[in-house]
Amino acid sequence: PRSSSSSEMHHGFQEMELEHPIPQVGRNTKLLEYADLGTGDYRAPSFSVVYEDGGAICPLTYKAHRIMKGKLPMTAAKGRLPELRGGGEECSTLVVEMQDK
């Protein structure tokens, strides 16, 4: 008589030995703060460049960071983007420096 349990033998293996979840791998499965082109992250890239040879992949890597009191001025936005209110004692800014290798 055949057993209907989940541990039946199939080709010398227990059925439960053959069933393994597929791990979620790759940048598209992680909620990273920064989306970059050509690295498996399928979101729209955070920025884009086109080199003289037509290439557009720019895998940036972390170089340094610093935490500053206050906020950086957003003069280029000319008031068209939302920004924090507050001064040096009420907020801080994280500046992350990236590099193209």
CSV table of C-alpha atoms in Angstrom, one decimal:
chain,number,residue,atom,x,y,z
A,1,PRO,CA,0.0,0.0,0.0
A,2,ARG,CA,1.2,3.5,-0.9
A,3,SER,CA,1.4,6.2,1.7
A,4,SER,CA,-0.1,9.6,1.0
A,5,SER,CA,2.2,11.3,3.4
A,6,SER,CA,4.4,14.2,2.3
A,7,SER,CA,7.5,12.1,2.9
A,8,GLU,CA,7.0,9.7,0.0
A,9,MET,CA,10.0,8.4,-1.9
A,10,HIS,CA,10.6,9.7,-5.4
A,11,HIS,CA,13.7,8.4,-7.3
A,12,GLY,CA,15.5,7.8,-4.0
A,13,PHE,CA,14.7,11.1,-2.4
A,14,GLN,CA,12.1,12.1,0.1
A,15,GLU,CA,9.6,14.4,-1.5
A,16,MET,CA,10.1,17.0,1.2
A,17,GLU,CA,13.9,17.0,0.3
A,18,LEU,CA,13.0,18.2,-3.2
A,19,GLU,CA,10.9,21.1,-2.2
A,20,HIS,CA,13.0,24.1,-1.3
A,21,PRO,CA,11.8,27.7,-1.5
A,22,ILE,CA,13.6,29.8,-4.1
A,23,PRO,CA,15.4,32.6,-2.3
A,24,GLN,CA,14.7,36.1,-3.3
A,25,VAL,CA,18.0,37.4,-4.6
A,26,GLY,CA,19.1,40.4,-6.6
A,27,ARG,CA,18.8,44.1,-6.1
A,28,ASN,CA,15.2,44.2,-7.4
A,29,THR,CA,14.1,42.2,-4.3
A,30,LYS,CA,15.6,44.6,-1.8
A,31,LEU,CA,14.2,48.1,-0.9
A,32,LEU,CA,17.4,50.0,-1.4
A,33,GLU,CA,17.4,53.8,-1.1
A,34,TYR,CA,19.2,54.3,-4.4
A,35,ALA,CA,18.3,52.7,-7.7
A,36,ASP,CA,21.1,52.4,-10.3
A,37,LEU,CA,21.0,51.2,-13.9
A,38,GLY,CA,22.5,48.0,-15.1
A,39,THR,CA,22.9,46.2,-11.7
A,40,GLY,CA,19.7,44.1,-11.5
A,41,ASP,CA,17.6,46.9,-10.0
A,42,TYR,CA,14.7,47.3,-12.3
A,43,ARG,CA,13.3,50.5,-10.9
A,44,ALA,CA,13.8,53.8,-12.7
A,45,PRO,CA,17.4,54.9,-11.9
A,46,SER,CA,18.0,57.7,-9.5
A,47,PHE,CA,20.2,59.5,-12.0
A,48,SER,CA,21.4,58.9,-15.5
A,49,VAL,CA,24.6,59.6,-17.5
A,50,VAL,CA,25.7,59.0,-21.1
A,51,TYR,CA,29.4,58.6,-21.7
A,52,GLU,CA,31.1,59.6,-24.9
A,53,ASP,CA,31.1,56.0,-26.0
A,54,GLY,CA,27.3,55.8,-25.5
A,55,GLY,CA,27.5,53.7,-22.3
A,56,ALA,CA,25.0,54.5,-19.6
A,57,ILE,CA,25.9,52.2,-16.8
A,58,CYS,CA,27.5,54.0,-13.8
A,59,PRO,CA,27.8,51.7,-10.8
A,60,LEU,CA,28.5,54.1,-8.0
A,61,THR,CA,30.1,52.9,-4.8
A,62,TYR,CA,30.2,54.4,-1.3
A,63,LYS,CA,33.2,56.6,-0.6
A,64,ALA,CA,32.4,58.6,2.5
A,65,HIS,CA,29.6,60.3,4.5
A,66,ARG,CA,29.2,63.1,7.0
A,67,ILE,CA,26.5,64.4,9.2
A,68,MET,CA,26.0,68.1,9.4
A,69,LYS,CA,24.0,70.3,11.7
A,70,GLY,CA,21.2,72.1,9.9
A,71,LYS,CA,20.2,71.7,6.3
A,72,LEU,CA,21.8,72.4,3.0
A,73,PRO,CA,20.3,75.3,1.0
A,74,MET,CA,18.2,74.3,-2.0
A,75,THR,CA,18.9,77.3,-4.1
A,76,ALA,CA,18.8,75.5,-7.4
A,77,ALA,CA,15.2,74.4,-6.6
A,78,LYS,CA,14.1,78.1,-6.5
A,79,GLY,CA,11.3,77.2,-4.1
A,80,ARG,CA,9.7,74.6,-6.4
A,81,LEU,CA,10.5,71.6,-4.2
A,82,PRO,CA,9.4,70.8,-0.7
A,83,GLU,CA,12.1,71.2,1.9
A,84,LEU,CA,12.5,71.0,5.7
A,85,ARG,CA,11.9,73.9,7.9
A,86,GLY,CA,14.2,74.5,10.7
A,87,GLY,CA,17.7,75.6,11.6
A,88,GLY,CA,20.9,74.1,12.9
A,89,GLU,CA,19.5,72.9,16.2
A,90,GLU,CA,16.3,71.5,14.8
A,91,CYS,CA,17.6,69.3,12.0
A,92,SER,CA,20.6,67.6,10.6
A,93,THR,CA,21.7,66.5,7.1
A,94,LEU,CA,23.3,63.3,6.0
A,95,VAL,CA,25.7,63.8,3.1
A,96,VAL,CA,26.7,60.6,1.3
A,97,GLU,CA,29.6,60.8,-1.2
A,98,MET,CA,29.6,58.2,-3.9
A,99,GLN,CA,32.2,57.5,-6.6
A,100,ASP,CA,32.3,56.0,-10.1
A,101,LYS,CA,35.0,53.3,-10.4
